[in-house]
PDB file of N, CA, C and O and ligand atoms in Angstrom:
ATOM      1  N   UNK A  73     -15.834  25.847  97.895  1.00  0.00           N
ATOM      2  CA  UNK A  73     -16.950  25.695  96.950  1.00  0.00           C
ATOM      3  C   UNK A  73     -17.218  27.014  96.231  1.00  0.00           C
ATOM      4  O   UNK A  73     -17.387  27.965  96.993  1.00  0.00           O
ATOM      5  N   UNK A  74     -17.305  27.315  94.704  1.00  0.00           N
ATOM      6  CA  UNK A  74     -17.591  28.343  94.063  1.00  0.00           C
ATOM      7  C   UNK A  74     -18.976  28.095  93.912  1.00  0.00           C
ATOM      8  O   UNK A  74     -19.656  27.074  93.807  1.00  0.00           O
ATOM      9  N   UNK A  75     -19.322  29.918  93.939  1.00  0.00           N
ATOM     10  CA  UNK A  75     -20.988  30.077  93.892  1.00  0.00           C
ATOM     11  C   UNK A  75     -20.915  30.841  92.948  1.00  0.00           C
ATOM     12  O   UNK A  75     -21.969  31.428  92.703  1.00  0.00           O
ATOM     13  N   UNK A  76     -20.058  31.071  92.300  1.00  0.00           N
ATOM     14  CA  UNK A  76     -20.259  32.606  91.316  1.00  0.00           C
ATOM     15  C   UNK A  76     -20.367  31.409  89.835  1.00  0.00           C
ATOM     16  O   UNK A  76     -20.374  31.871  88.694  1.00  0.00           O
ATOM     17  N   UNK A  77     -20.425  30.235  90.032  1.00  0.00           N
ATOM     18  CA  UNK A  77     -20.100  29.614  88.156  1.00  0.00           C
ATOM     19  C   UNK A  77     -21.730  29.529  88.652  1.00  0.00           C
ATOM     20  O   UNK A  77     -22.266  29.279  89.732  1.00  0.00           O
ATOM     21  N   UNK A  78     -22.339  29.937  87.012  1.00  0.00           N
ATOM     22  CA  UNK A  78     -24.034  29.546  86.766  1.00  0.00           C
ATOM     23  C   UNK A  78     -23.764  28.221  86.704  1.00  0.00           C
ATOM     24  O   UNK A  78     -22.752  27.687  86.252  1.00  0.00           O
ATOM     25  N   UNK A  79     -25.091  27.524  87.366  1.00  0.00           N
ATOM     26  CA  UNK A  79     -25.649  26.408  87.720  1.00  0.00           C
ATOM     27  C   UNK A  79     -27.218  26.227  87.034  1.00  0.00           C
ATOM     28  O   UNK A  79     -28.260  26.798  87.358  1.00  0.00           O
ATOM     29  N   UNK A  80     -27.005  25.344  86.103  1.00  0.00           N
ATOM     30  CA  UNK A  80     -28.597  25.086  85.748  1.00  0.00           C
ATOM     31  C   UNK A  80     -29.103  23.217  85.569  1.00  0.00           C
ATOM     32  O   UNK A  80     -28.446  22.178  85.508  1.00  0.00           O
ATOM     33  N   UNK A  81     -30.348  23.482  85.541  1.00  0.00           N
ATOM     34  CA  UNK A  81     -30.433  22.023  85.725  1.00  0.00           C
ATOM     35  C   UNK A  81     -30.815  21.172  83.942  1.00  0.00           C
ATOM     36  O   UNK A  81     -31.468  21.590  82.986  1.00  0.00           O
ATOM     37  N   UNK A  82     -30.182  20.100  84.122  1.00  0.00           N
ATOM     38  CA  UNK A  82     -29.697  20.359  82.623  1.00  0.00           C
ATOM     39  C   UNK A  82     -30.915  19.400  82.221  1.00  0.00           C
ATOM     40  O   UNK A  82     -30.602  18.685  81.269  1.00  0.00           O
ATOM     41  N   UNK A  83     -32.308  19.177  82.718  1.00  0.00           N
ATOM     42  CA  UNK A  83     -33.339  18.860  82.298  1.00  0.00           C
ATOM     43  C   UNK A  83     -34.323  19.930  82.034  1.00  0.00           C
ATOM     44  O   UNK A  83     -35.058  20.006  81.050  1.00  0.00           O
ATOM     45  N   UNK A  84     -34.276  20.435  82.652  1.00  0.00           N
ATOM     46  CA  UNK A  84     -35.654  22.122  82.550  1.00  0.00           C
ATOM     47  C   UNK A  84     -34.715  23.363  82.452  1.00  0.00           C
ATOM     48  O   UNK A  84     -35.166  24.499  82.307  1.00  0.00           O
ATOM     49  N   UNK A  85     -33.548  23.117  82.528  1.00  0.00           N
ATOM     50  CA  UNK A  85     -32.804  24.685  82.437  1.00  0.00           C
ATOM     51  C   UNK A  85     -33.070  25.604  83.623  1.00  0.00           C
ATOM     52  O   UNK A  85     -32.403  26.632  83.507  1.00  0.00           O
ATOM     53  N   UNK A  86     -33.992  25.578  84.977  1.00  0.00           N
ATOM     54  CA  UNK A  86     -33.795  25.948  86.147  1.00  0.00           C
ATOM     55  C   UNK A  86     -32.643  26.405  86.321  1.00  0.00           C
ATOM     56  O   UNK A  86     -31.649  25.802  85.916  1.00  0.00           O
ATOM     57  N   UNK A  87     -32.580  27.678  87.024  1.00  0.00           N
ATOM     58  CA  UNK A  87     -31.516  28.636  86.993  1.00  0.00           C
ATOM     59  C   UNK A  87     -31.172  28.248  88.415  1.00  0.00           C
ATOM     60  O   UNK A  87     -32.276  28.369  88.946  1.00  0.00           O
ATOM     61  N   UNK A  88     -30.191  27.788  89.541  1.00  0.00           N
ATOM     62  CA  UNK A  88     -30.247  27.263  90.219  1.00  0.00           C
ATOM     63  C   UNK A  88     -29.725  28.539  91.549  1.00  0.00           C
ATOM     64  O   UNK A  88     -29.902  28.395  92.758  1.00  0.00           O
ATOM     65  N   UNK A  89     -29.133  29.617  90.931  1.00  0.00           N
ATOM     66  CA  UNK A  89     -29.093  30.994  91.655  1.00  0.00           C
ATOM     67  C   UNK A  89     -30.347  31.087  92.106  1.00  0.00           C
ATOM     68  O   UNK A  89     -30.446  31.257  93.322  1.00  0.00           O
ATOM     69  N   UNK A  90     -31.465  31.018  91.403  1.00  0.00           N
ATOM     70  CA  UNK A  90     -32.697  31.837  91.455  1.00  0.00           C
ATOM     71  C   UNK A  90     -33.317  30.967  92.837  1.00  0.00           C
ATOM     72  O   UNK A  90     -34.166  31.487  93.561  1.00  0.00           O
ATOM     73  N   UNK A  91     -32.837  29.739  93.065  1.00  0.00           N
ATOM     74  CA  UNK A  91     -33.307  28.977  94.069  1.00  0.00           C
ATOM     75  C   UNK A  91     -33.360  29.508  95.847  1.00  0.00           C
ATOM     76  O   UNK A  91     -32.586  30.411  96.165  1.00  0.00           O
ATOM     77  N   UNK A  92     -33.978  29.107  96.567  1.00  0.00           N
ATOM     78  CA  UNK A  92     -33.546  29.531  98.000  1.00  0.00           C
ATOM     79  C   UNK A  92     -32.717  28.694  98.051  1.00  0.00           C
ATOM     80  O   UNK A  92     -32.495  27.756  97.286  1.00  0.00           O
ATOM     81  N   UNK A  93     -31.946  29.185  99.484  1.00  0.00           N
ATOM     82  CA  UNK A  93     -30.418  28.240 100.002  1.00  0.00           C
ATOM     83  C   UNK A  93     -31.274  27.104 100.379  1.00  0.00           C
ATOM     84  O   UNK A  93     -30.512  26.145 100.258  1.00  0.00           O
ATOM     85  N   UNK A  94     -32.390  26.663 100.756  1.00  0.00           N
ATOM     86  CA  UNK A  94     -32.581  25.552 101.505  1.00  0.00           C
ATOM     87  C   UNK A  94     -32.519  24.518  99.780  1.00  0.00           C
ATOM     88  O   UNK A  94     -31.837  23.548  99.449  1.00  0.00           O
ATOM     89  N   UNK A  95     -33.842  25.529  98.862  1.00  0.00           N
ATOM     90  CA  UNK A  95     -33.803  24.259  97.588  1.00  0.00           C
ATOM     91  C   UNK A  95     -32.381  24.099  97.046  1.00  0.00           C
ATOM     92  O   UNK A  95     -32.056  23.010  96.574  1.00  0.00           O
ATOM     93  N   UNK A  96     -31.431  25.213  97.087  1.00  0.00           N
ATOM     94  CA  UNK A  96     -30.197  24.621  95.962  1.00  0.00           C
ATOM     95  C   UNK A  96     -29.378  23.654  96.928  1.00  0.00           C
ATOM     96  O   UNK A  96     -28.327  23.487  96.310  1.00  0.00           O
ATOM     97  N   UNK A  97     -29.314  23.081  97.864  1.00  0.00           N
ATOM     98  CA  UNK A  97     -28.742  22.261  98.817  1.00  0.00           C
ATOM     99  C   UNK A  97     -29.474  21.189  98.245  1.00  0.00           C
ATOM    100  O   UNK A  97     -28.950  20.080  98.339  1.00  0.00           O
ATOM    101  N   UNK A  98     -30.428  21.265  97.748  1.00  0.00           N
ATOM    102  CA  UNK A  98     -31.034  20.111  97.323  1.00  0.00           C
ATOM    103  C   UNK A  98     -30.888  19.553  95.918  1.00  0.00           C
ATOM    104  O   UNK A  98     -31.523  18.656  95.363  1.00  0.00           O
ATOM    105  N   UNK A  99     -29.822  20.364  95.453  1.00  0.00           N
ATOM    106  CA  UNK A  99     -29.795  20.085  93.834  1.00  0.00           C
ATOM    107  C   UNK A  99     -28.488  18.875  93.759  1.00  0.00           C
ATOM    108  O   UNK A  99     -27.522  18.789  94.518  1.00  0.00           O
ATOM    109  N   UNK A 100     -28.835  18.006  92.583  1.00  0.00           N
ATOM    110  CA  UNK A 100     -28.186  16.977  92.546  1.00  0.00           C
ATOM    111  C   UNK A 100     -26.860  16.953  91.648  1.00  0.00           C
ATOM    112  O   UNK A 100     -27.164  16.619  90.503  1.00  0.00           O
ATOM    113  N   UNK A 101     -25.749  17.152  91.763  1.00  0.00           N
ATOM    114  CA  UNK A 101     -24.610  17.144  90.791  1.00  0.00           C
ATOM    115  C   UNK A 101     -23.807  15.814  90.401  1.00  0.00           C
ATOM    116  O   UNK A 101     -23.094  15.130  91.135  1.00  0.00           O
ATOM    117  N   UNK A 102     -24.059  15.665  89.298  1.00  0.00           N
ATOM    118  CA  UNK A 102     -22.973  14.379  88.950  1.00  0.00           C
ATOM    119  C   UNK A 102     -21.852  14.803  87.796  1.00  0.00           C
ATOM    120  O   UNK A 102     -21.915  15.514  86.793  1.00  0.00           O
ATOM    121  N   UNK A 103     -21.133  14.273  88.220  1.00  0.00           N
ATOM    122  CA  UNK A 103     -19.645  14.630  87.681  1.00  0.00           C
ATOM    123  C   UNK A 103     -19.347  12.908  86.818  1.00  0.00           C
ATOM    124  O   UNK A 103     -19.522  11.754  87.209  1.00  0.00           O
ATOM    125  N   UNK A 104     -18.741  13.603  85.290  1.00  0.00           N
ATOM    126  CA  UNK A 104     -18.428  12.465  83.986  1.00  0.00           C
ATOM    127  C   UNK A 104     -17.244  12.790  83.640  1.00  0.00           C
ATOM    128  O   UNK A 104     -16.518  13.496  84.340  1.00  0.00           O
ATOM    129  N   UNK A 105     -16.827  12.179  82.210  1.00  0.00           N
ATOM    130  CA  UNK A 105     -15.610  12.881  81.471  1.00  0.00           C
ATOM    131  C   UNK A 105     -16.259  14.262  80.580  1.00  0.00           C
ATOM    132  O   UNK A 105     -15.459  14.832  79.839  1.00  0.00           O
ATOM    133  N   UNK A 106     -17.438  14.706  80.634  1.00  0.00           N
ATOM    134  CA  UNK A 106     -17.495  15.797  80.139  1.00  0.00           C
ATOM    135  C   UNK A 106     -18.090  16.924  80.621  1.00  0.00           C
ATOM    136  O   UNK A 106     -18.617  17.866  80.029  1.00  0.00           O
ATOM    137  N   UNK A 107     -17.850  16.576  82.385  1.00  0.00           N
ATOM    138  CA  UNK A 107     -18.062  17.509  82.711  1.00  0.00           C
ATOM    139  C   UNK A 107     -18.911  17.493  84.139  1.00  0.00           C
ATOM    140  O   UNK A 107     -18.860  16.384  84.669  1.00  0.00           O
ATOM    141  N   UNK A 108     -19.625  18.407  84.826  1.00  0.00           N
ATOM    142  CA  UNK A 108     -20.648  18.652  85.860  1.00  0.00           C
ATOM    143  C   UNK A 108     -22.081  18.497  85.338  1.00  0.00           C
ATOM    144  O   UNK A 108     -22.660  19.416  84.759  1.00  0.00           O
ATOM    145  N   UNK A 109     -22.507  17.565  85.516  1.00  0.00           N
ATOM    146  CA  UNK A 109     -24.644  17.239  85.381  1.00  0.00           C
ATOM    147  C   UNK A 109     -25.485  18.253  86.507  1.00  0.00           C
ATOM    148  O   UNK A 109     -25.394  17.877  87.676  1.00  0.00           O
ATOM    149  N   UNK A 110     -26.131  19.255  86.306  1.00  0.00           N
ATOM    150  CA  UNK A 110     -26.734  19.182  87.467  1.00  0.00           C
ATOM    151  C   UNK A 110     -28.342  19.074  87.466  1.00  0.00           C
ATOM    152  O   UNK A 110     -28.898  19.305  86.392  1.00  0.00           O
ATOM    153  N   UNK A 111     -29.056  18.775  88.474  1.00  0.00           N
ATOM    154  CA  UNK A 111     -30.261  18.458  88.293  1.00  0.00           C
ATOM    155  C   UNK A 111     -30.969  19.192  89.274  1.00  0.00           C
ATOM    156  O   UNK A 111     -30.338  19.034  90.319  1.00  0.00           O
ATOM    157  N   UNK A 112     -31.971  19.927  89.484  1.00  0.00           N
ATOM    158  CA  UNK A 112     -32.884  20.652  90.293  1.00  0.00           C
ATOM    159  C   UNK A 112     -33.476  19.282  91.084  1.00  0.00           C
ATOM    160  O   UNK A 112     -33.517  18.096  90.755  1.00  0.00           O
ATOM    161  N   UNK A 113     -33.920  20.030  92.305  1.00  0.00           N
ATOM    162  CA  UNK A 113     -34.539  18.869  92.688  1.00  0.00           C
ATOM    163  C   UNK A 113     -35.752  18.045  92.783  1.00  0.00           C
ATOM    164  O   UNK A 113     -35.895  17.004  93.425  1.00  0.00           O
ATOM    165  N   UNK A 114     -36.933  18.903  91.766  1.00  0.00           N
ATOM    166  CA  UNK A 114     -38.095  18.100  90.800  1.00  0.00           C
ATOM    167  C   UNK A 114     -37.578  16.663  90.158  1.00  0.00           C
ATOM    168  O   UNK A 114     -37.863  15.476  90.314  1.00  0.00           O
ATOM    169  N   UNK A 115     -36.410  17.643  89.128  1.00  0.00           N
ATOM    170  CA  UNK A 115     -35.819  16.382  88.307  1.00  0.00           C
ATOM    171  C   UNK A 115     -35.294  15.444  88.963  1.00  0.00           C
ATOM    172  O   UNK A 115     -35.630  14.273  88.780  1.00  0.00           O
ATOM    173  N   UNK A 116     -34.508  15.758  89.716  1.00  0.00           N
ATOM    174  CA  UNK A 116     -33.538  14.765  90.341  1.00  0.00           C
ATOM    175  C   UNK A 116     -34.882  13.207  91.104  1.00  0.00           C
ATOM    176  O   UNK A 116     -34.939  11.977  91.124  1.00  0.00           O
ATOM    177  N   UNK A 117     -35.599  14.278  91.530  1.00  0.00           N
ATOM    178  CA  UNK A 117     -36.714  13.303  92.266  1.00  0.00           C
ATOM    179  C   UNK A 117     -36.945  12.001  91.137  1.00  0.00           C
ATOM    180  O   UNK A 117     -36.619  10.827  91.314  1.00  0.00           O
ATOM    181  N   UNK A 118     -37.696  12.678  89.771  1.00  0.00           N
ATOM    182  CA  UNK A 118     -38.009  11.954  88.448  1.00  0.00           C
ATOM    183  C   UNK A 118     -36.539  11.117  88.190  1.00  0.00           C
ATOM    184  O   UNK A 118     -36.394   9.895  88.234  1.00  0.00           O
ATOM    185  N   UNK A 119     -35.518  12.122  87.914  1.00  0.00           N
ATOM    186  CA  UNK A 119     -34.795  11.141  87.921  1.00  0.00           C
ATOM    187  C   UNK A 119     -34.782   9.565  88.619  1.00  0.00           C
ATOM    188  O   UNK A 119     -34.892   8.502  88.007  1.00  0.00           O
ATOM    189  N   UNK A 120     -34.627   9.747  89.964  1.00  0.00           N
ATOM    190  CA  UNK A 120     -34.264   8.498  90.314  1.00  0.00           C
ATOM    191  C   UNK A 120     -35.567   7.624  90.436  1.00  0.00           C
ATOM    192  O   UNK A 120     -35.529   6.465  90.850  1.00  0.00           O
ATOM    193  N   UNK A 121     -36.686   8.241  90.059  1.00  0.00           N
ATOM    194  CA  UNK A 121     -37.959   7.169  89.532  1.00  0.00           C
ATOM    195  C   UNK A 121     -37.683   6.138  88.623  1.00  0.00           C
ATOM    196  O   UNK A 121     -37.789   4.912  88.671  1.00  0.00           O
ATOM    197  N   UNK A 122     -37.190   7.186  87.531  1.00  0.00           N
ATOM    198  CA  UNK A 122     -36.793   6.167  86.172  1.00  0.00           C
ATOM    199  C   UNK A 122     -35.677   5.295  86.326  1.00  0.00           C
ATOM    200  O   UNK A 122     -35.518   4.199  85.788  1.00  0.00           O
ATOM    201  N   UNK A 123     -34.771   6.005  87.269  1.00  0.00           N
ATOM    202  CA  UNK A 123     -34.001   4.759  87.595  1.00  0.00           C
ATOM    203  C   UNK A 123     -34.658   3.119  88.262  1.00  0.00           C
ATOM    204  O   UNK A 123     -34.442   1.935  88.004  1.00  0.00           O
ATOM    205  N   UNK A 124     -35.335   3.697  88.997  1.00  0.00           N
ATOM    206  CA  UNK A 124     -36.130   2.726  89.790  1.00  0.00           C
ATOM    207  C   UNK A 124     -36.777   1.759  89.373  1.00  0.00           C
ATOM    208  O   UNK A 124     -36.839   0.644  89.890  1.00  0.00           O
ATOM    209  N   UNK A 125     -37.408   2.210  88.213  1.00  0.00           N
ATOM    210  CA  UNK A 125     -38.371   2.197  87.335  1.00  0.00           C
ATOM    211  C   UNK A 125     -37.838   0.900  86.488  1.00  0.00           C
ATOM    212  O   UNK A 125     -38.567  -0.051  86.205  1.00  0.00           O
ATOM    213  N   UNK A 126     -36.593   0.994  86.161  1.00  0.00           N
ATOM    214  CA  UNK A 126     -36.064   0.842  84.926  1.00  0.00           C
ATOM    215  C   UNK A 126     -35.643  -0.639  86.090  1.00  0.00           C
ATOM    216  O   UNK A 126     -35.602  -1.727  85.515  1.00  0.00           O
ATOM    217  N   UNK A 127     -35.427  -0.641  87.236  1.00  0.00           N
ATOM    218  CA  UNK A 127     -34.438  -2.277  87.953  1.00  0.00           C
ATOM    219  C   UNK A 127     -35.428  -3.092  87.274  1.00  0.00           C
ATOM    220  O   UNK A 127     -36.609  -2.805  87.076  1.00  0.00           O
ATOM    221  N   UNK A 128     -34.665  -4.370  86.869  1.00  0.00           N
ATOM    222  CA  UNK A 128     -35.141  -5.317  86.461  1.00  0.00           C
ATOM    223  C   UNK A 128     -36.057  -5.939  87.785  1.00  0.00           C
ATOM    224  O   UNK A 128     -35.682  -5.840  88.954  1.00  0.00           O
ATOM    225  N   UNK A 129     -37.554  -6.712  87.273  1.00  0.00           N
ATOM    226  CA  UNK A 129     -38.322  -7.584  88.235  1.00  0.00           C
ATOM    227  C   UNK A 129     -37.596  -8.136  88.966  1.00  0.00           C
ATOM    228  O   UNK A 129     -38.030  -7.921  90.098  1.00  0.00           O
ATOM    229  N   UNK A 130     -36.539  -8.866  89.023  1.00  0.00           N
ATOM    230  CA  UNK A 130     -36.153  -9.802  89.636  1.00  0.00           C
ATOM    231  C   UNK A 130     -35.343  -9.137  91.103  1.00  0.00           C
ATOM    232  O   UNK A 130     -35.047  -9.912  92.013  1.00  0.00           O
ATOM    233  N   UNK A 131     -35.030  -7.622  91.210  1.00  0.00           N
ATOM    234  CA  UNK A 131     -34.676  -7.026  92.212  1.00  0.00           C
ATOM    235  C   UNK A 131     -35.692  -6.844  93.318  1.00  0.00           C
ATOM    236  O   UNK A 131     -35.551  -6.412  94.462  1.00  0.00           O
ATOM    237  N   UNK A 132     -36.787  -7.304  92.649  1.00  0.00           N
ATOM    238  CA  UNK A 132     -37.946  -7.661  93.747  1.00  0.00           C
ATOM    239  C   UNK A 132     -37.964  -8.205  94.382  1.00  0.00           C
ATOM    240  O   UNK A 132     -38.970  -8.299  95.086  1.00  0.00           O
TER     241      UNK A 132
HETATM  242 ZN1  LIG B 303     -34.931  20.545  86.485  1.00  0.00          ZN
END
């Protein structure tokens, strides 16, 4: 695992160096065709709200 590539979270720009080891363990990475997503873990939280958010009623 490389630690030396900057890591930011690509909703707030959170510098993800600047994090303690316990929060950047907590940061969320998703991998596309263009590349590495990463998300702090505020966002990531929001994130998967809106995912949540977003299931249709009927997953109820
Ligand atoms: Zn963030």
């Amino acid at each position: 695992m490389s630690t030396s590539e900057p890591v930011r979270c690509e909703r707030c720009g959170r510098d993800r160096a600047e994090d303690t080891d316990a929060e950047a363990l907590a940061w969320a990475s998703d991998t596309d065709d263009s590349g590495t997503h990463w998300l702090c873990p505020s966002c990531a939280r929001r994130h998967v709200r809106d995912i949540e958010g977003k299931l249709p009623r009927e997953y109820w």
